[in-house]
PDB file of N, CA, C and O in Angstrom:
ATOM      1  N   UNK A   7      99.761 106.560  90.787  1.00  0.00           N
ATOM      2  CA  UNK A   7      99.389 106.183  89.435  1.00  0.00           C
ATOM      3  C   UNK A   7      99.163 104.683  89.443  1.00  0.00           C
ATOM      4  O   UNK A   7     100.061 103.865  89.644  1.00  0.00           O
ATOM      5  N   UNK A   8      97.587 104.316  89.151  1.00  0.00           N
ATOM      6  CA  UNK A   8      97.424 102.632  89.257  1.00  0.00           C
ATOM      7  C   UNK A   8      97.985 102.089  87.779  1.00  0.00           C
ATOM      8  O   UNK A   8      98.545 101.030  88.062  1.00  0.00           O
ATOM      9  N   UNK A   9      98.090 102.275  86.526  1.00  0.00           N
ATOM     10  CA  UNK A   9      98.455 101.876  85.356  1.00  0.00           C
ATOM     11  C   UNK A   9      98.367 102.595  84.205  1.00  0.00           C
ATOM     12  O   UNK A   9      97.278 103.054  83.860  1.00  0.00           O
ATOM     13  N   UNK A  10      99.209 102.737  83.653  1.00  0.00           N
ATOM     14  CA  UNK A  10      99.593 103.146  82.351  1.00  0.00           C
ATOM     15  C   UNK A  10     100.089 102.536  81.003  1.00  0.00           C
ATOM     16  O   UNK A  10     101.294 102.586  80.756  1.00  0.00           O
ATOM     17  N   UNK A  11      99.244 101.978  80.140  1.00  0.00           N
ATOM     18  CA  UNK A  11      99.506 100.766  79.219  1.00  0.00           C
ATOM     19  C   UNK A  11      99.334 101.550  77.987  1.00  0.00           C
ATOM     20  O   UNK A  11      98.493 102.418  77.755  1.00  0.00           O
ATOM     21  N   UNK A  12     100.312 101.077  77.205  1.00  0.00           N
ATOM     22  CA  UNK A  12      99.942 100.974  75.458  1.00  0.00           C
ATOM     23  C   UNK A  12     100.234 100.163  74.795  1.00  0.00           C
ATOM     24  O   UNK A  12     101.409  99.805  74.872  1.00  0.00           O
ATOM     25  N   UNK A  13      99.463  99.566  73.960  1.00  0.00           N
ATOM     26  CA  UNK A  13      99.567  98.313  73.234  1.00  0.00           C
ATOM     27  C   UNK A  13     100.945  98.169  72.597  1.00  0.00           C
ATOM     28  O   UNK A  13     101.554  99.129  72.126  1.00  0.00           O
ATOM     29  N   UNK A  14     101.385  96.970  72.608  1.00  0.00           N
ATOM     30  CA  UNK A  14     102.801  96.583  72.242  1.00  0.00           C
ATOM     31  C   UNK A  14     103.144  97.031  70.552  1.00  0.00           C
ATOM     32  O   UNK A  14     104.117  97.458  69.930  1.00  0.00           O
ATOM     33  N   UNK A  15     101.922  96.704  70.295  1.00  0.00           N
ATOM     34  CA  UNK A  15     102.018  97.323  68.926  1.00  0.00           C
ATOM     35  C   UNK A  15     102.753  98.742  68.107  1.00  0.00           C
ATOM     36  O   UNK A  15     103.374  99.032  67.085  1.00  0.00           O
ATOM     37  N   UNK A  16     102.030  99.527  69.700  1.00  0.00           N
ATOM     38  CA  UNK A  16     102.300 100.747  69.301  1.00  0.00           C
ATOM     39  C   UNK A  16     103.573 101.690  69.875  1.00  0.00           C
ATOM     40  O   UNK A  16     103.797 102.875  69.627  1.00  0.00           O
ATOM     41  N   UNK A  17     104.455 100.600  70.870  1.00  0.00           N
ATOM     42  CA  UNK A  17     104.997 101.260  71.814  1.00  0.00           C
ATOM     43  C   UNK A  17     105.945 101.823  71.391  1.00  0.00           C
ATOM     44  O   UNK A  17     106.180 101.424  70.250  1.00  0.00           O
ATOM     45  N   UNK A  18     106.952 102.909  71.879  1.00  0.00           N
ATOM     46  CA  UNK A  18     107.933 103.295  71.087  1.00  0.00           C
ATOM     47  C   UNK A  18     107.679 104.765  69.865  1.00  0.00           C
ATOM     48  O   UNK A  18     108.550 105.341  69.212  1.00  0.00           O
ATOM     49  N   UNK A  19     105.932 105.082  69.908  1.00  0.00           N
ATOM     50  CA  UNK A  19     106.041 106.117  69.584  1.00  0.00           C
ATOM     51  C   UNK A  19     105.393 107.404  69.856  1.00  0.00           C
ATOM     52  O   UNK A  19     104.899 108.245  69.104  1.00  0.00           O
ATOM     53  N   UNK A  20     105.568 107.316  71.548  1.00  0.00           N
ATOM     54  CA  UNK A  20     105.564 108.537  72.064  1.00  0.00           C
ATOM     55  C   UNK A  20     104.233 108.574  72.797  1.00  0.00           C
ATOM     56  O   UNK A  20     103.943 109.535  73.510  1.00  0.00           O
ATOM     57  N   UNK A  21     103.357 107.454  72.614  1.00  0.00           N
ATOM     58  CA  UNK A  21     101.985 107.619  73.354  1.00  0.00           C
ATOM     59  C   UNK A  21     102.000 107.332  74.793  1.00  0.00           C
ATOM     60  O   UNK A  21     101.019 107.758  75.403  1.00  0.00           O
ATOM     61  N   UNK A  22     102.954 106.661  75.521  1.00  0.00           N
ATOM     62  CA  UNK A  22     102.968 106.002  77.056  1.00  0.00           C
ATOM     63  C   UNK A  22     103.369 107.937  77.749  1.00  0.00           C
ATOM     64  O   UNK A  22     102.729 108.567  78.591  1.00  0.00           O
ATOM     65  N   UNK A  23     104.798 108.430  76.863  1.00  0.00           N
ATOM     66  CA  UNK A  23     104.812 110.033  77.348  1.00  0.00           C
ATOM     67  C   UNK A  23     104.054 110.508  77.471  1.00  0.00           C
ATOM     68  O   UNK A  23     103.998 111.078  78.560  1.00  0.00           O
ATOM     69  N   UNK A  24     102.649 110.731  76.362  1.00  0.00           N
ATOM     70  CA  UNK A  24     101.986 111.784  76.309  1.00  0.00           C
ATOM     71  C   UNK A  24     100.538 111.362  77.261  1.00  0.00           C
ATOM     72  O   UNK A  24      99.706 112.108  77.778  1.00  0.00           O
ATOM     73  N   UNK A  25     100.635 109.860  77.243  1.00  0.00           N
ATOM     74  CA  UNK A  25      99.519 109.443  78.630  1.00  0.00           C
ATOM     75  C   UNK A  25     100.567 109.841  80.021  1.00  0.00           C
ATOM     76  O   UNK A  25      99.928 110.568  80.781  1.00  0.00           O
ATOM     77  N   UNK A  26     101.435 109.670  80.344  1.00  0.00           N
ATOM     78  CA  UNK A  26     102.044 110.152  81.239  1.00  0.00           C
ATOM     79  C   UNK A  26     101.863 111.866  81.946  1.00  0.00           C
ATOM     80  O   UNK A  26     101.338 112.402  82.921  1.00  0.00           O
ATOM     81  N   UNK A  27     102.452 112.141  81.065  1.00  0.00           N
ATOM     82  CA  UNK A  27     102.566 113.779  80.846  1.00  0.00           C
ATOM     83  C   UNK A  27     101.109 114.333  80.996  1.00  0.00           C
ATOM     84  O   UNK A  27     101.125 115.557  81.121  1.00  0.00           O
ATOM     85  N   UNK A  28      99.971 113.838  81.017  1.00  0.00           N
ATOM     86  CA  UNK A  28      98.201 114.362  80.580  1.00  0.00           C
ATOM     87  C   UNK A  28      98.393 113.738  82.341  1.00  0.00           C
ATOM     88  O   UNK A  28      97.971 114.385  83.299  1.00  0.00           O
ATOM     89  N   UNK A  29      98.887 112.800  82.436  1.00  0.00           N
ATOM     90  CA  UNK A  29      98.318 112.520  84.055  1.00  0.00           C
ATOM     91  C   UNK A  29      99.220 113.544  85.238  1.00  0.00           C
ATOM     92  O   UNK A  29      98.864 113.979  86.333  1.00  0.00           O
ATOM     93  N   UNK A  30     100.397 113.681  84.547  1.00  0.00           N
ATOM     94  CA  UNK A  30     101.194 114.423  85.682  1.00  0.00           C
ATOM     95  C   UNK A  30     100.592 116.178  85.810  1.00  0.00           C
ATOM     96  O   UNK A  30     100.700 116.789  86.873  1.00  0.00           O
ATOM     97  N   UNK A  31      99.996 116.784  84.608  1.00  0.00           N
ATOM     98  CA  UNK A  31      99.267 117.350  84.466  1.00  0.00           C
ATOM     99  C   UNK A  31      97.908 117.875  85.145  1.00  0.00           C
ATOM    100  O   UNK A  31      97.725 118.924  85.763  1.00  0.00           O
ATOM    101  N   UNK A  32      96.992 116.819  84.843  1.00  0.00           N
ATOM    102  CA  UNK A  32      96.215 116.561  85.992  1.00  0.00           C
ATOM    103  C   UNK A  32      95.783 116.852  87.529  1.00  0.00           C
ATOM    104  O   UNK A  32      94.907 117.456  88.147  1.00  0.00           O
ATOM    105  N   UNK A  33      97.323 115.783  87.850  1.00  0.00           N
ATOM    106  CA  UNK A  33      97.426 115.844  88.977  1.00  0.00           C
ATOM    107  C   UNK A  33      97.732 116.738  89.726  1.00  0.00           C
ATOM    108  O   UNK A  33      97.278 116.940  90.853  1.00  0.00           O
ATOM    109  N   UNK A  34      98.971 117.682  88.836  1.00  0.00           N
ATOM    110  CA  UNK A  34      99.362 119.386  89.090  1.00  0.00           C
ATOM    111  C   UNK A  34      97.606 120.504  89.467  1.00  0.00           C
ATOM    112  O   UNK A  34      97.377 121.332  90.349  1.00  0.00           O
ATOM    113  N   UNK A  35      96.861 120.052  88.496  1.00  0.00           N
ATOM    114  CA  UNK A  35      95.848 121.038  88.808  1.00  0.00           C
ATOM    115  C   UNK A  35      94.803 120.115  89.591  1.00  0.00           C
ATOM    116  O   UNK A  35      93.608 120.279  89.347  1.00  0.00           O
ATOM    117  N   UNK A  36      95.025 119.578  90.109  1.00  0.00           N
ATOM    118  CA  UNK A  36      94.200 118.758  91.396  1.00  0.00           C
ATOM    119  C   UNK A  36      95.120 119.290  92.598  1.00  0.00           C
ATOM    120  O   UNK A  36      94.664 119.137  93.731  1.00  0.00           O
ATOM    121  N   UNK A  37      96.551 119.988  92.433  1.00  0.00           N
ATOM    122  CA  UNK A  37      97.254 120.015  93.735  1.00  0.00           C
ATOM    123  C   UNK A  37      98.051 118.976  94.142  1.00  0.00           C
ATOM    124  O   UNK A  37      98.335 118.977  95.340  1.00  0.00           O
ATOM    125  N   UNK A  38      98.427 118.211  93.556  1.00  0.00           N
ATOM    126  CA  UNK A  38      99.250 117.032  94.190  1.00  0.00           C
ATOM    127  C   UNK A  38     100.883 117.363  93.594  1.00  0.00           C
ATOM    128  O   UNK A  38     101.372 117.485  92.471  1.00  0.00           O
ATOM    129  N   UNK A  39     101.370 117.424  94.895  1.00  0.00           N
ATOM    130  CA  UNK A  39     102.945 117.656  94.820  1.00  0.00           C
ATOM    131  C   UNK A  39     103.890 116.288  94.925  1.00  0.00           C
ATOM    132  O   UNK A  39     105.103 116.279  94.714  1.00  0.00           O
ATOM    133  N   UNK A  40     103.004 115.020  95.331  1.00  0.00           N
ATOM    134  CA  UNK A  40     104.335 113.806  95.155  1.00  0.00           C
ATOM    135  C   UNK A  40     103.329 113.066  94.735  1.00  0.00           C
ATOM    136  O   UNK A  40     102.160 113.258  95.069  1.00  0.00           O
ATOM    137  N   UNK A  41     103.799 112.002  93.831  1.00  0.00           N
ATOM    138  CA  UNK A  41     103.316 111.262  93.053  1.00  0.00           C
ATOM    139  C   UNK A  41     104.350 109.644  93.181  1.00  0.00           C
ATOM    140  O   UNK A  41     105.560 109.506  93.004  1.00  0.00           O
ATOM    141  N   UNK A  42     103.543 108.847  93.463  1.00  0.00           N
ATOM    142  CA  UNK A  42     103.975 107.174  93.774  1.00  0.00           C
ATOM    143  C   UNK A  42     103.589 106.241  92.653  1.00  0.00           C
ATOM    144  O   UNK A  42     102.507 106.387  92.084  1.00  0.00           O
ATOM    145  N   UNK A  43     104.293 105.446  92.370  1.00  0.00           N
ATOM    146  CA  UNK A  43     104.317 104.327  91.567  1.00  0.00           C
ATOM    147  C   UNK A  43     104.999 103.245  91.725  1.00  0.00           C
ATOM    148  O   UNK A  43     105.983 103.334  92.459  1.00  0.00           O
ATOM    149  N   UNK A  44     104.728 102.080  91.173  1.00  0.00           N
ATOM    150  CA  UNK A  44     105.291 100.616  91.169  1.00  0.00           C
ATOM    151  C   UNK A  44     106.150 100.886  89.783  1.00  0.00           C
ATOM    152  O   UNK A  44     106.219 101.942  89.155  1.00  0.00           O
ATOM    153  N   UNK A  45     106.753  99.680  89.503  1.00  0.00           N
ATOM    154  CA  UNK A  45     107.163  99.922  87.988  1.00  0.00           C
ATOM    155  C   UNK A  45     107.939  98.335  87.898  1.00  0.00           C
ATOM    156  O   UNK A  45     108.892  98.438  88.671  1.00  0.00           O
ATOM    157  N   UNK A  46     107.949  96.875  87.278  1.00  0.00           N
ATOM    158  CA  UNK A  46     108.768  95.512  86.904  1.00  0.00           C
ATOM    159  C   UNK A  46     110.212  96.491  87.166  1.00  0.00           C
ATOM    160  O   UNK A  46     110.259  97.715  87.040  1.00  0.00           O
ATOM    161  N   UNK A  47     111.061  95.813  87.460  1.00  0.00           N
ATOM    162  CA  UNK A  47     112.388  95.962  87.599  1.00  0.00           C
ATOM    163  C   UNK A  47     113.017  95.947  86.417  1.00  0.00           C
ATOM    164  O   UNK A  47     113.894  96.708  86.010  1.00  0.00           O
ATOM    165  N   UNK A  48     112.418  94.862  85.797  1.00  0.00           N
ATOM    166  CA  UNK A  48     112.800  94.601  84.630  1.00  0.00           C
ATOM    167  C   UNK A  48     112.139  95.298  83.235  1.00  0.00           C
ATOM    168  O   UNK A  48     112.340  94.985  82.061  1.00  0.00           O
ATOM    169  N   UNK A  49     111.506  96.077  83.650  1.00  0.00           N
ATOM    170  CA  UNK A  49     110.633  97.143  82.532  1.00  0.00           C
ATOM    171  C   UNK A  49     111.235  98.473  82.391  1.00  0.00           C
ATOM    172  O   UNK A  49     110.690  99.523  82.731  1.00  0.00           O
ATOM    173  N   UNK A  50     112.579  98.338  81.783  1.00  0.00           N
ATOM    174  CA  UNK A  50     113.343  99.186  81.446  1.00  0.00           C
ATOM    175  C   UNK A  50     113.185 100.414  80.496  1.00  0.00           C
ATOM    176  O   UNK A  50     113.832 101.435  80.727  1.00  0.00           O
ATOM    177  N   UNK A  51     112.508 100.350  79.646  1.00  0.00           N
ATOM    178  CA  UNK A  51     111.676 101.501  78.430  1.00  0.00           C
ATOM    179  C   UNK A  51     111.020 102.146  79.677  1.00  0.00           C
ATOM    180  O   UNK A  51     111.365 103.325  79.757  1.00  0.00           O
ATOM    181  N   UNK A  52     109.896 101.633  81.028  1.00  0.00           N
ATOM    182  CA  UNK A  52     109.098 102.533  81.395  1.00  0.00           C
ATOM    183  C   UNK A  52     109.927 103.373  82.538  1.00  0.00           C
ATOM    184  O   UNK A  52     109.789 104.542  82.900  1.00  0.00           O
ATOM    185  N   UNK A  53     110.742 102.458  82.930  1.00  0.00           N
ATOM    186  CA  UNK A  53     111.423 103.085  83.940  1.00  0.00           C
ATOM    187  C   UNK A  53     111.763 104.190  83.459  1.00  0.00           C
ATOM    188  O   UNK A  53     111.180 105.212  83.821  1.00  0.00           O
ATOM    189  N   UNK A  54     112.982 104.230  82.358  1.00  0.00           N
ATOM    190  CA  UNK A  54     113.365 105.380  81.628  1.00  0.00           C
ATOM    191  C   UNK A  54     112.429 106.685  81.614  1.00  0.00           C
ATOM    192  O   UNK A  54     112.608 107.866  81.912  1.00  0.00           O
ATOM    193  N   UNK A  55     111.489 106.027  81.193  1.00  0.00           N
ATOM    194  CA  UNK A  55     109.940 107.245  80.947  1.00  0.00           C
ATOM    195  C   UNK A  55     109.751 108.033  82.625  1.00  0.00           C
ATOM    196  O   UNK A  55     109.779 109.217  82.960  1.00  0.00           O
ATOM    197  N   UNK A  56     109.608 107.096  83.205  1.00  0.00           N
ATOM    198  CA  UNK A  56     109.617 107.817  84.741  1.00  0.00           C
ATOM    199  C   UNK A  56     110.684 108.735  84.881  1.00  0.00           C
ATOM    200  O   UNK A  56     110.458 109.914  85.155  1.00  0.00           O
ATOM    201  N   UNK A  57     111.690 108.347  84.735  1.00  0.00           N
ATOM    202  CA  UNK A  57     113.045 109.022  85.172  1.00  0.00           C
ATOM    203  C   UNK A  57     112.884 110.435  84.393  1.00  0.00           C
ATOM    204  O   UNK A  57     113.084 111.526  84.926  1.00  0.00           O
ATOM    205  N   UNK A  58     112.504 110.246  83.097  1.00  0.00           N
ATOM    206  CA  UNK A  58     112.936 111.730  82.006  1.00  0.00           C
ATOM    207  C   UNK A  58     111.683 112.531  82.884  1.00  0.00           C
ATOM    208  O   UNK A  58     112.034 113.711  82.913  1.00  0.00           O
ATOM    209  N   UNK A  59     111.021 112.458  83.251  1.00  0.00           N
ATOM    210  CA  UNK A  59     109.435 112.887  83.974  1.00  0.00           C
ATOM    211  C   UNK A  59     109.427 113.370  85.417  1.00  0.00           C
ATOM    212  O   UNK A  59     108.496 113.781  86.110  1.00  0.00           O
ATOM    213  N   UNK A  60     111.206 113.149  85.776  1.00  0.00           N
ATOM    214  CA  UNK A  60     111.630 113.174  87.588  1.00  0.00           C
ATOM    215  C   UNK A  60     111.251 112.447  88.478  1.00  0.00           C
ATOM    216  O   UNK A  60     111.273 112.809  89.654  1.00  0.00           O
ATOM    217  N   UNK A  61     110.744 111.042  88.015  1.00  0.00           N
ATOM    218  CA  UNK A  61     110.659 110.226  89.243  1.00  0.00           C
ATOM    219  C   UNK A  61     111.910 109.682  89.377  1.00  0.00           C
ATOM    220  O   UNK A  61     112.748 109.602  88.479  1.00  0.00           O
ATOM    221  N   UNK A  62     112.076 109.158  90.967  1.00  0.00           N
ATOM    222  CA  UNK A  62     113.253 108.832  91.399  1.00  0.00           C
ATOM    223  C   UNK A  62     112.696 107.600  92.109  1.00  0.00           C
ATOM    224  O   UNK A  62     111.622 107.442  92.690  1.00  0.00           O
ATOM    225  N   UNK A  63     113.940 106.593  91.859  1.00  0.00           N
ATOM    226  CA  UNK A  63     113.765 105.408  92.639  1.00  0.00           C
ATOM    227  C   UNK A  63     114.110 105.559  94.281  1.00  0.00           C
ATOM    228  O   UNK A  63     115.188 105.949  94.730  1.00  0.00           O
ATOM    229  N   UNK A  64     112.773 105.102  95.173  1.00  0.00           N
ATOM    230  CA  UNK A  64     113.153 105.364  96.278  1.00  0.00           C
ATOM    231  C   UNK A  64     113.054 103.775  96.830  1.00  0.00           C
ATOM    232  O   UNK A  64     113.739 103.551  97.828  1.00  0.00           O
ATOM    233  N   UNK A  65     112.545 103.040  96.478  1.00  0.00           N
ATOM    234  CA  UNK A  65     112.665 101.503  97.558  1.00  0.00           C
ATOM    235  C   UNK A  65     111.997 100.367  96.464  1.00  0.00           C
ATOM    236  O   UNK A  65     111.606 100.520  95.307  1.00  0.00           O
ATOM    237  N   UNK A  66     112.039  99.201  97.319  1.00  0.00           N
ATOM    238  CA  UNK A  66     111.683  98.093  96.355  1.00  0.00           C
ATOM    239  C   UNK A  66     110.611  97.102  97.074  1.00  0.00           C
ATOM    240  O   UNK A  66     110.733  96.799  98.261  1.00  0.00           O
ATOM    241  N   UNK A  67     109.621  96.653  96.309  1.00  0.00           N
ATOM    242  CA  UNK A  67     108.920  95.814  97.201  1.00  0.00           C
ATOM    243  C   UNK A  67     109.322  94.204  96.545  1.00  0.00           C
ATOM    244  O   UNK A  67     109.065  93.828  95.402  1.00  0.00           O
ATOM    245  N   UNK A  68     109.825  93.628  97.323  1.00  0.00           N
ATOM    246  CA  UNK A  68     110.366  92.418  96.486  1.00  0.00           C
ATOM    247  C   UNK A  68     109.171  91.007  96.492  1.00  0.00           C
ATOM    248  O   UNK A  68     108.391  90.619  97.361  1.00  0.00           O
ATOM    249  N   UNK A  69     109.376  90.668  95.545  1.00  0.00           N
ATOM    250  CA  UNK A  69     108.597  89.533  95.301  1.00  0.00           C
ATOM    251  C   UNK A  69     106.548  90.349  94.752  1.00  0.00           C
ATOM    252  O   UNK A  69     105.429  89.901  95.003  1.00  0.00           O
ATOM    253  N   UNK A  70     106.917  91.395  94.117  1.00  0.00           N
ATOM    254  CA  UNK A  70     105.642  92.443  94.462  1.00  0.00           C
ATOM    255  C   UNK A  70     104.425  91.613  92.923  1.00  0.00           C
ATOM    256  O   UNK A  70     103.217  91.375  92.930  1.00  0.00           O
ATOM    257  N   UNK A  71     105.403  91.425  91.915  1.00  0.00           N
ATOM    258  CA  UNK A  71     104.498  90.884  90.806  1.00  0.00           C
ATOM    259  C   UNK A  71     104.548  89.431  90.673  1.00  0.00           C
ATOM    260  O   UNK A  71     105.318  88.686  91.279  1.00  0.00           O
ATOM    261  N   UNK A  72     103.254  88.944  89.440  1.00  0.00           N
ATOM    262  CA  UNK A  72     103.464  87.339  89.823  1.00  0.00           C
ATOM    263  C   UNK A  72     103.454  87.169  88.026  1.00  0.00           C
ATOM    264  O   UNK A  72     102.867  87.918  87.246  1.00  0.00           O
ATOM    265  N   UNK A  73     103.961  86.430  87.814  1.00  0.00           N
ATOM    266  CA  UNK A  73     104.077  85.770  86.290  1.00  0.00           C
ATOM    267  C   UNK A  73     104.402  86.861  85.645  1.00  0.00           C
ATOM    268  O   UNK A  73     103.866  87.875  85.198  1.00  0.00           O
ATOM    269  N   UNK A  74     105.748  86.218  85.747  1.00  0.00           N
ATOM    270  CA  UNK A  74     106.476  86.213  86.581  1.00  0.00           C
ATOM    271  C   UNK A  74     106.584  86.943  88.355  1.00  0.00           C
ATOM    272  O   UNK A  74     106.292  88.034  88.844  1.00  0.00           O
ATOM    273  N   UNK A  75     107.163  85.652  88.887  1.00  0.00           N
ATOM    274  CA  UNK A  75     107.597  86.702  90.140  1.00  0.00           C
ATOM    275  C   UNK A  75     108.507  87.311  90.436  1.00  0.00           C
ATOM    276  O   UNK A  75     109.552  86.736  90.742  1.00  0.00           O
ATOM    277  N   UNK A  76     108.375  88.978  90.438  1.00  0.00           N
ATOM    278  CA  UNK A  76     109.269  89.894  90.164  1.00  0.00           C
ATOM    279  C   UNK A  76     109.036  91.216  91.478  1.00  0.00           C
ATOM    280  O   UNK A  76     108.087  91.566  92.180  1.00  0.00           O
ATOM    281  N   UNK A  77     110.357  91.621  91.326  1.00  0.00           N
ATOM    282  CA  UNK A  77     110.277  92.967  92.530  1.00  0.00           C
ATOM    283  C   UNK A  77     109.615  93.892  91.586  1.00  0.00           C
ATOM    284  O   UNK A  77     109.395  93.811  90.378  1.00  0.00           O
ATOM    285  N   UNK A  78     109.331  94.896  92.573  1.00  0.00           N
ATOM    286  CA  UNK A  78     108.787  96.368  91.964  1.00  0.00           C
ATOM    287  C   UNK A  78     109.597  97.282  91.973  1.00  0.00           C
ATOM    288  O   UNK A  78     110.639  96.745  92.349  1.00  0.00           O
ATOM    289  N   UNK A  79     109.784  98.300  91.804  1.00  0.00           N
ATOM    290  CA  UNK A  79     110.795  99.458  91.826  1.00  0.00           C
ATOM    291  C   UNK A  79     109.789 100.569  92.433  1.00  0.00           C
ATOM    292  O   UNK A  79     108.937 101.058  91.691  1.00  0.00           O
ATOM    293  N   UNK A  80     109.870 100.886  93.515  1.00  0.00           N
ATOM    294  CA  UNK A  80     108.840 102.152  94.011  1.00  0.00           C
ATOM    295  C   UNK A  80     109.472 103.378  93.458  1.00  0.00           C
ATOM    296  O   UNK A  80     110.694 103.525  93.415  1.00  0.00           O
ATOM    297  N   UNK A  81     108.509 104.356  92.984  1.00  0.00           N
ATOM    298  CA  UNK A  81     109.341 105.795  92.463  1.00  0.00           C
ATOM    299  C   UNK A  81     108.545 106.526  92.742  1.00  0.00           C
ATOM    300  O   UNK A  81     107.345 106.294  92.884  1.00  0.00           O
ATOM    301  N   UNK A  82     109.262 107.800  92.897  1.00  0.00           N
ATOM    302  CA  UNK A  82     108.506 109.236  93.570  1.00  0.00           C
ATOM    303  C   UNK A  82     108.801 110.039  92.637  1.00  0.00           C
ATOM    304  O   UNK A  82     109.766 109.865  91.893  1.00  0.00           O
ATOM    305  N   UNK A  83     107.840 111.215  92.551  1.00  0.00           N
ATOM    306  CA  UNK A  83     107.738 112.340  91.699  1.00  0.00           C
ATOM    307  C   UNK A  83     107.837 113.607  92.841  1.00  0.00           C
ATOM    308  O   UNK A  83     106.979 113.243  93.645  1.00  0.00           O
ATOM    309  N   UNK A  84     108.184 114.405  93.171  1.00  0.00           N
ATOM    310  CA  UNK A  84     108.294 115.705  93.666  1.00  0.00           C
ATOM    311  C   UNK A  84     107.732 116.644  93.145  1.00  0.00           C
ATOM    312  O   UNK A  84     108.595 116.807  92.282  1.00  0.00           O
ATOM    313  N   UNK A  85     106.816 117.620  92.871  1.00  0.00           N
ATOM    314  CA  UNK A  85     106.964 118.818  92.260  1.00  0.00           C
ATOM    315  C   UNK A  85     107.497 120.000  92.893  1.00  0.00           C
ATOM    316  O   UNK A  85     107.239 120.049  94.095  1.00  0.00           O
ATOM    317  N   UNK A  86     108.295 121.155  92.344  1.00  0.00           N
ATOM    318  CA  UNK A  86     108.591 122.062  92.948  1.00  0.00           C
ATOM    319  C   UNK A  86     107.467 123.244  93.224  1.00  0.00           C
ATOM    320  O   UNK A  86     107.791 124.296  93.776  1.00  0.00           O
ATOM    321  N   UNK A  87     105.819 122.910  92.693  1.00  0.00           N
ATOM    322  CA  UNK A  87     104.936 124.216  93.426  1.00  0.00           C
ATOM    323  C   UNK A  87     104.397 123.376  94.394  1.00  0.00           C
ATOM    324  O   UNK A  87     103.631 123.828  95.246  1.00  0.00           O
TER     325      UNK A  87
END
């Protein structure tokens, strides 16, 4: 997944899930059983969103974003078909 944004304006009511959820979707009927992402360390709302969705934190790329310079949080998705 290269990016998933919703305006600050709007965040908080349910649109980053339902862009989420339309891509994990997707990707199910394209056939894709693991799914990779970056995610700020410090971007705690999206992380959350990953997690309720079954991604799991598997490693970190440090120093990965700039302005700030910040690690990434790598996360994996599994599906069970």
């Amino acid at each position: 997944i290269a990016n998933i944004a919703v305006d600050p304006d709007r965040q908080g009511a349910g649109l980053g899930g339902a862009l989420l959820d339309a891509v994990l979707q997707e990707a199910a009927s394209r056939g894709a059983h693991t799914l990779f992402l970056e995610v700020r360390e410090s971007n705690t709302p999206a992380r959350g969103l990953y997690r309720s969705r079954g991604f799991e934190e598997i490693g970190r790329r440090r120093r990965y974003y700039s302005a700030p310079v910040e690690d990434a949080l790598v996360m994996r998705r599994v599906s069970d078909a």
